[in-house]
mmCIF file of C-alpha atoms in Angstrom:
data_model
loop_
_atom_site.group_PDB
_atom_site.id
_atom_site.type_symbol
_atom_site.label_atom_id
_atom_site.label_comp_id
_atom_site.label_asym_id
_atom_site.label_seq_id
_atom_site.Cartn_x
_atom_site.Cartn_y
_atom_site.Cartn_z
ATOM 1 C CA GLY A 1 0.927 42.472 -16.340
ATOM 2 C CA VAL A 2 3.716 40.037 -16.553
ATOM 3 C CA ALA A 3 3.575 39.178 -12.810
ATOM 4 C CA ALA A 4 -0.082 38.383 -12.966
ATOM 5 C CA ARG A 5 0.341 36.077 -15.901
ATOM 6 C CA ARG A 6 3.174 34.246 -14.073
ATOM 7 C CA LEU A 7 0.967 33.952 -11.064
ATOM 8 C CA ARG A 8 -1.797 32.466 -13.091
ATOM 9 C CA ARG A 9 0.618 30.059 -14.890
ATOM 10 C CA ASP A 10 2.230 28.967 -11.599
ATOM 11 C CA LEU A 11 -1.378 28.384 -10.001
ATOM 12 C CA ALA A 12 -2.356 26.328 -13.035
ATOM 13 C CA GLU A 13 0.676 24.268 -12.749
ATOM 14 C CA LEU A 14 0.281 23.747 -9.208
ATOM 15 C CA ALA A 15 -3.474 22.577 -9.639
ATOM 16 C CA GLU A 16 -2.380 20.389 -12.419
ATOM 17 C CA ARG A 17 0.258 18.631 -10.256
ATOM 18 C CA ARG A 18 -2.357 18.340 -7.472
ATOM 19 C CA ASN A 19 -4.819 16.678 -9.840
ATOM 20 C CA ALA A 20 -2.156 14.353 -10.986
ATOM 21 C CA GLN A 21 -1.289 13.276 -7.505
ATOM 22 C CA ILE A 22 -5.162 12.677 -6.611
ATOM 23 C CA GLN A 23 -5.676 10.748 -9.793
ATOM 24 C CA ALA A 24 -2.435 8.614 -8.891
ATOM 25 C CA VAL A 25 -4.023 7.817 -5.403
ATOM 26 C CA LEU A 26 -7.322 6.827 -6.914
ATOM 27 C CA LYS A 27 -5.415 4.441 -9.271
ATOM 28 C CA VAL A 28 -3.660 2.983 -6.320
ATOM 29 C CA ILE A 29 -6.871 2.531 -4.318
ATOM 30 C CA ALA A 30 -8.650 0.918 -7.292
ATOM 31 C CA GLU A 31 -5.780 -1.460 -7.890
ATOM 32 C CA THR A 32 -5.494 -2.244 -4.250
ATOM 33 C CA ALA A 33 -9.126 -3.244 -4.069
ATOM 34 C CA LEU A 34 -8.360 -6.142 -6.552
ATOM 35 C CA LEU A 35 -5.515 -7.510 -4.677
ATOM 36 C CA PRO A 36 -6.136 -10.805 -2.781
ATOM 37 C CA VAL A 37 -5.440 -9.296 0.635
ATOM 38 C CA PRO A 38 -7.653 -9.319 3.846
ATOM 39 C CA LEU A 39 -9.605 -6.106 4.643
ATOM 40 C CA GLU A 40 -7.082 -5.213 7.413
ATOM 41 C CA SER A 41 -4.274 -4.976 4.846
ATOM 42 C CA PHE A 42 -6.454 -3.162 2.443
ATOM 43 C CA TYR A 43 -7.293 -0.410 4.873
ATOM 44 C CA GLU A 44 -3.683 0.032 5.725
ATOM 45 C CA MET A 45 -2.830 0.471 1.915
ATOM 46 C CA VAL A 46 -5.553 2.959 1.590
ATOM 47 C CA HIS A 47 -4.058 4.992 4.313
ATOM 48 C CA GLN A 48 -0.589 4.972 2.922
ATOM 49 C CA ALA A 49 -2.210 6.244 -0.411
ATOM 50 C CA VAL A 50 -4.185 8.893 1.258
ATOM 51 C CA LEU A 51 -0.928 10.158 2.832
ATOM 52 C CA ARG A 52 0.353 11.012 -0.596
ATOM 53 C CA VAL A 53 -2.290 13.834 -0.808
ATOM 54 C CA LEU A 54 -3.267 14.811 2.639
ATOM 55 C CA PRO A 55 -1.602 14.935 6.199
ATOM 56 C CA ALA A 56 -3.338 11.806 7.350
ATOM 57 C CA ARG A 57 -1.025 10.735 10.202
ATOM 58 C CA ASN A 58 -4.137 10.576 12.449
ATOM 59 C CA PHE A 59 -6.508 8.695 10.298
ATOM 60 C CA TYR A 60 -9.562 6.285 10.667
ATOM 61 C CA ILE A 61 -12.217 4.615 8.657
ATOM 62 C CA ALA A 62 -15.533 4.116 10.518
ATOM 63 C CA LEU A 63 -18.325 1.852 9.251
ATOM 64 C CA LEU A 64 -21.943 1.605 10.278
ATOM 65 C CA ASP A 65 -22.988 -1.902 11.485
ATOM 66 C CA GLU A 66 -26.739 -1.477 11.156
ATOM 67 C CA GLU A 67 -27.607 -5.046 12.426
ATOM 68 C CA ARG A 68 -25.820 -4.367 15.722
ATOM 69 C CA GLY A 69 -26.587 -0.605 15.860
ATOM 70 C CA GLN A 70 -22.852 0.449 16.250
ATOM 71 C CA ILE A 71 -20.005 2.269 14.634
ATOM 72 C CA ASP A 72 -16.918 0.040 14.022
ATOM 73 C CA ARG A 73 -13.531 1.400 13.196
ATOM 74 C CA PRO A 74 -11.817 -1.484 11.334
ATOM 75 C CA TYR A 75 -8.825 0.789 10.897
ATOM 76 C CA CYS A 76 -7.523 3.534 13.113
ATOM 77 C CA VAL A 77 -4.144 5.230 13.493
ATOM 78 C CA ASP A 78 -4.747 7.452 16.392
ATOM 79 C CA GLU A 79 -2.514 10.010 17.875
ATOM 80 C CA MET A 80 -5.142 12.676 18.389
ATOM 81 C CA PHE A 81 -8.607 11.086 18.386
ATOM 82 C CA GLY A 82 -8.648 8.878 21.524
ATOM 83 C CA ILE A 83 -11.830 7.157 20.224
ATOM 84 C CA ALA A 84 -13.119 3.615 20.725
ATOM 85 C CA ARG A 85 -12.715 1.119 18.052
ATOM 86 C CA ARG A 86 -16.385 0.103 18.534
ATOM 87 C CA ARG A 87 -19.447 1.790 20.149
ATOM 88 C CA LYS A 88 -23.265 2.221 19.959
ATOM 89 C CA VAL A 89 -24.619 4.574 17.442
ATOM 90 C CA GLY A 90 -25.244 7.961 18.977
ATOM 91 C CA ASN A 91 -24.665 11.598 18.335
ATOM 92 C CA GLY A 92 -21.035 11.596 17.613
ATOM 93 C CA LEU A 93 -19.069 13.472 14.929
ATOM 94 C CA THR A 94 -19.057 10.361 12.721
ATOM 95 C CA GLU A 95 -22.849 10.188 12.764
ATOM 96 C CA PHE A 96 -23.024 13.894 12.035
ATOM 97 C CA VAL A 97 -20.959 13.628 8.812
ATOM 98 C CA MET A 98 -22.990 10.501 7.656
ATOM 99 C CA ARG A 99 -26.267 12.306 8.329
ATOM 100 C CA GLN A 100 -25.132 15.408 6.438
ATOM 101 C CA GLY A 101 -23.793 13.351 3.602
ATOM 102 C CA ARG A 102 -21.149 15.649 2.820
ATOM 103 C CA THR A 103 -17.482 16.433 3.631
ATOM 104 C CA LEU A 104 -16.907 18.499 6.903
ATOM 105 C CA PHE A 105 -13.826 20.622 7.474
ATOM 106 C CA ALA A 106 -13.827 22.107 11.071
ATOM 107 C CA THR A 107 -11.301 23.662 13.292
ATOM 108 C CA HIS A 108 -11.170 22.487 16.930
ATOM 109 C CA ALA A 109 -12.827 25.819 18.056
ATOM 110 C CA GLU A 110 -15.693 25.088 15.637
ATOM 111 C CA LEU A 111 -16.059 21.406 17.000
ATOM 112 C CA GLU A 112 -16.175 22.864 20.621
ATOM 113 C CA MET A 113 -18.915 25.185 19.508
ATOM 114 C CA MET A 114 -20.847 22.219 17.969
ATOM 115 C CA MET A 115 -20.548 20.295 21.217
ATOM 116 C CA LYS A 116 -21.598 23.365 23.297
ATOM 117 C CA TYR A 117 -24.862 23.707 21.367
ATOM 118 C CA GLY A 118 -25.557 19.977 21.389
ATOM 119 C CA VAL A 119 -25.060 19.414 17.624
ATOM 120 C CA ILE A 120 -22.597 16.639 18.460
ATOM 121 C CA LYS A 121 -21.426 14.906 21.599
ATOM 122 C CA LYS A 122 -17.831 14.476 22.410
ATOM 123 C CA GLN A 123 -17.607 10.974 20.675
ATOM 124 C CA ASP A 124 -15.002 11.031 18.018
ATOM 125 C CA VAL A 125 -14.020 14.619 18.480
ATOM 126 C CA PRO A 126 -10.233 15.076 18.117
ATOM 127 C CA ALA A 127 -8.069 17.439 20.091
ATOM 128 C CA HIS A 128 -7.346 19.389 16.832
ATOM 129 C CA ASP A 129 -8.891 20.361 13.520
ATOM 130 C CA TYR A 130 -10.915 17.673 11.601
ATOM 131 C CA LEU A 131 -11.630 16.705 8.096
ATOM 132 C CA GLY A 132 -14.126 13.768 7.291
ATOM 133 C CA ALA A 133 -16.079 12.627 4.289
ATOM 134 C CA PRO A 134 -18.958 10.184 4.156
ATOM 135 C CA LEU A 135 -18.508 6.749 2.511
ATOM 136 C CA LYS A 136 -21.493 5.914 0.450
ATOM 137 C CA ASP A 137 -23.069 2.891 -1.261
ATOM 138 C CA SER A 138 -24.222 2.740 -4.946
ATOM 139 C CA ALA A 139 -27.631 4.034 -3.685
ATOM 140 C CA GLY A 140 -25.966 7.156 -2.109
ATOM 141 C CA ARG A 141 -26.570 6.087 1.496
ATOM 142 C CA SER A 142 -23.824 6.839 4.058
ATOM 143 C CA ILE A 143 -22.189 3.677 5.238
ATOM 144 C CA GLY A 144 -19.482 5.177 7.137
ATOM 145 C CA VAL A 145 -16.725 7.943 7.231
ATOM 146 C CA ILE A 146 -13.129 8.352 6.224
ATOM 147 C CA ALA A 147 -11.527 11.040 8.438
ATOM 148 C CA LEU A 148 -8.235 12.626 9.650
ATOM 149 C CA SER A 149 -7.199 15.146 12.334
ATOM 150 C CA PHE A 150 -4.288 17.574 12.045
ATOM 151 C CA ASP A 151 -2.891 20.550 13.612
ATOM 152 C CA GLN A 152 -2.140 24.013 12.253
ATOM 153 C CA THR A 153 1.215 22.938 11.081
ATOM 154 C CA ALA A 154 -0.376 20.991 8.361
ATOM 155 C CA GLN A 155 -1.271 24.387 6.574
ATOM 156 C CA MET A 156 -4.062 22.805 4.530
ATOM 157 C CA ALA A 157 -6.174 25.062 2.364
ATOM 158 C CA PRO A 158 -9.855 23.958 3.268
ATOM 159 C CA ARG A 159 -11.129 24.037 -0.351
ATOM 160 C CA GLU A 160 -8.344 21.911 -1.558
ATOM 161 C CA ALA A 161 -8.468 19.443 1.347
ATOM 162 C CA ILE A 162 -12.312 19.104 1.058
ATOM 163 C CA GLU A 163 -12.006 18.473 -2.736
ATOM 164 C CA ALA A 164 -9.242 15.847 -2.149
ATOM 165 C CA ILE A 165 -10.891 13.808 0.528
ATOM 166 C CA SER A 166 -14.265 13.918 -1.198
ATOM 167 C CA ILE A 167 -12.837 12.464 -4.366
ATOM 168 C CA VAL A 168 -10.668 9.878 -2.458
ATOM 169 C CA ALA A 169 -13.753 8.985 -0.236
ATOM 170 C CA ALA A 170 -15.875 8.138 -3.470
ATOM 171 C CA GLN A 171 -13.136 5.730 -4.523
ATOM 172 C CA VAL A 172 -12.605 4.295 -1.129
ATOM 173 C CA SER A 173 -16.420 3.572 -0.823
ATOM 174 C CA MET A 174 -16.472 1.539 -4.111
ATOM 175 C CA ALA A 175 -13.289 -0.281 -2.935
ATOM 176 C CA ILE A 176 -14.673 -1.142 0.522
ATOM 177 C CA ILE A 177 -17.949 -2.380 -0.921
ATOM 178 C CA HIS A 178 -16.018 -4.690 -3.377
ATOM 179 C CA LYS A 179 -13.824 -5.940 -0.643
ATOM 180 C CA GLN A 180 -16.624 -6.632 1.713
ATOM 181 C CA SER A 181 -18.378 -8.566 -0.903
ATOM 182 C CA GLU A 182 -15.263 -10.550 -1.431
ATOM 183 C CA GLU A 183 -14.940 -11.359 2.267
ATOM 184 C CA LYS A 184 -18.633 -12.312 2.589
ATOM 185 C CA MET A 185 -18.078 -14.700 -0.464
ATOM 186 C CA ARG A 186 -15.015 -16.091 1.061
ATOM 187 C CA VAL A 187 -16.765 -16.735 4.382
ATOM 188 C CA SER A 188 -19.822 -18.262 2.763
ATOM 189 C CA GLU A 189 -17.571 -20.518 0.618
ATOM 190 C CA GLU A 190 -15.524 -21.676 3.662
ATOM 191 C CA ARG A 191 -18.927 -22.453 5.544
ATOM 192 C CA PHE A 192 -20.108 -24.434 2.542
ATOM 193 C CA ARG A 193 -16.879 -26.303 2.299
ATOM 194 C CA ARG A 194 -16.888 -27.272 5.943
ATOM 195 C CA LEU A 195 -20.521 -28.465 5.652
ATOM 196 C CA VAL A 196 -19.963 -30.667 2.640
ATOM 197 C CA GLU A 197 -16.683 -31.939 3.764
ATOM 198 C CA GLY A 198 -18.247 -33.081 6.961
ATOM 199 C CA ALA A 199 -21.171 -34.706 5.338
ATOM 200 C CA SER A 200 -21.635 -38.498 5.097
ATOM 201 C CA ASP A 201 -23.134 -38.294 1.540
ATOM 202 C CA ILE A 202 -21.166 -37.590 -1.566
ATOM 203 C CA ILE A 203 -21.724 -34.052 -2.685
ATOM 204 C CA ILE A 204 -20.818 -33.034 -6.334
ATOM 205 C CA GLU A 205 -20.805 -29.576 -7.811
ATOM 206 C CA VAL A 206 -21.257 -29.571 -11.710
ATOM 207 C CA SER A 207 -20.995 -26.699 -14.195
ATOM 208 C CA LEU A 208 -23.646 -26.010 -16.772
ATOM 209 C CA GLU A 209 -21.565 -27.911 -19.360
ATOM 210 C CA GLY A 210 -21.722 -30.985 -17.036
ATOM 211 C CA ILE A 211 -18.109 -30.521 -15.831
ATOM 212 C CA ILE A 212 -17.334 -31.641 -12.183
ATOM 213 C CA THR A 213 -15.943 -28.724 -10.348
ATOM 214 C CA TYR A 214 -16.122 -30.213 -6.913
ATOM 215 C CA ILE A 215 -16.510 -33.479 -5.200
ATOM 216 C CA SER A 216 -16.503 -34.096 -1.472
ATOM 217 C CA PRO A 217 -13.506 -35.903 0.084
ATOM 218 C CA ILE A 218 -15.805 -38.803 1.209
ATOM 219 C CA ALA A 219 -16.039 -39.860 -2.311
ATOM 220 C CA ASN A 220 -12.540 -41.473 -2.056
ATOM 221 C CA GLU A 221 -14.054 -44.215 -0.039
ATOM 222 C CA TYR A 222 -16.299 -45.177 -2.957
ATOM 223 C CA LEU A 223 -14.771 -44.340 -6.166
ATOM 224 C CA LYS A 224 -11.819 -46.043 -7.665
ATOM 225 C CA LEU A 225 -10.388 -43.044 -9.540
ATOM 226 C CA GLY A 226 -10.386 -40.917 -6.418
ATOM 227 C CA ALA A 227 -12.025 -37.513 -5.990
ATOM 228 C CA GLU A 228 -9.214 -35.326 -7.124
ATOM 229 C CA LYS A 229 -8.796 -37.082 -10.482
ATOM 230 C CA ILE A 230 -12.388 -36.832 -11.279
ATOM 231 C CA ILE A 231 -12.548 -32.976 -11.011
ATOM 232 C CA GLY A 232 -12.599 -31.499 -14.503
ATOM 233 C CA SER A 233 -14.110 -34.560 -16.034
ATOM 234 C CA HIS A 234 -17.773 -34.898 -17.362
ATOM 235 C CA PHE A 235 -20.179 -36.096 -14.688
ATOM 236 C CA SER A 236 -21.140 -39.000 -17.049
ATOM 237 C CA ILE A 237 -18.015 -41.009 -15.956
ATOM 238 C CA ILE A 238 -19.572 -41.602 -12.403
ATOM 239 C CA ALA A 239 -23.346 -41.507 -13.320
ATOM 240 C CA HIS A 240 -25.256 -44.667 -14.339
ATOM 241 C CA PRO A 241 -25.811 -44.503 -18.195
ATOM 242 C CA ALA A 242 -29.563 -44.701 -17.646
ATOM 243 C CA ASP A 243 -29.455 -41.526 -15.578
ATOM 244 C CA VAL A 244 -27.184 -39.497 -17.828
ATOM 245 C CA ALA A 245 -30.044 -38.610 -20.343
ATOM 246 C CA GLY A 246 -32.325 -37.425 -17.583
ATOM 247 C CA CYS A 247 -29.771 -35.041 -16.245
ATOM 248 C CA TYR A 248 -30.208 -32.766 -19.286
ATOM 249 C CA VAL A 249 -33.140 -30.185 -19.481
#
């Protein structure tokens, strides 16, 4: 009847608004990944975005450090978890979600049961209900977990919560991989710059077109033009004429 049609319409509108909110959050996370901010600031921005669709007051991002065999939490806002920021890989809740490779929505009673039967140890187990989703790389391997804890006042529908955090986790995974690549590149460039700036030889970086893009500061001791003025010029201005032709393949 009329009441049933109104109910279906209201539910459809509610679902549409929910989807719009999630899409807005995904857009924010994608845009945030492109900002020139450190990882710590990026994680905080992600948290603020997630708060728009989930009761994520108690929230953490955990990442697997395979080389050191440990779980790192580069970001953790913790009123309920009471967990370490860094620990050895074990049989905790984080590892369980990573091994399963899918989102977990569990009440505290269910978590207690999992501990009782040895499915997980007390590591990472919050004092209230839990919602966590695996973060995955491009090959589908779990590289970490995004999780939150909440009490019954949150009144979350499990199906909606699982769908929301699963979608968000996929976007966060791509963003984290992008930011980590940026960070590795930055560290590598800094290490290279420290190396060449401390070298006694002149080191020059040239583009495929022969344009000088970098020249070490020590060049100022030997070149009349000065290192900064040479950047952007063709390398032929400092190479011996007899050597220029031999520089082309």
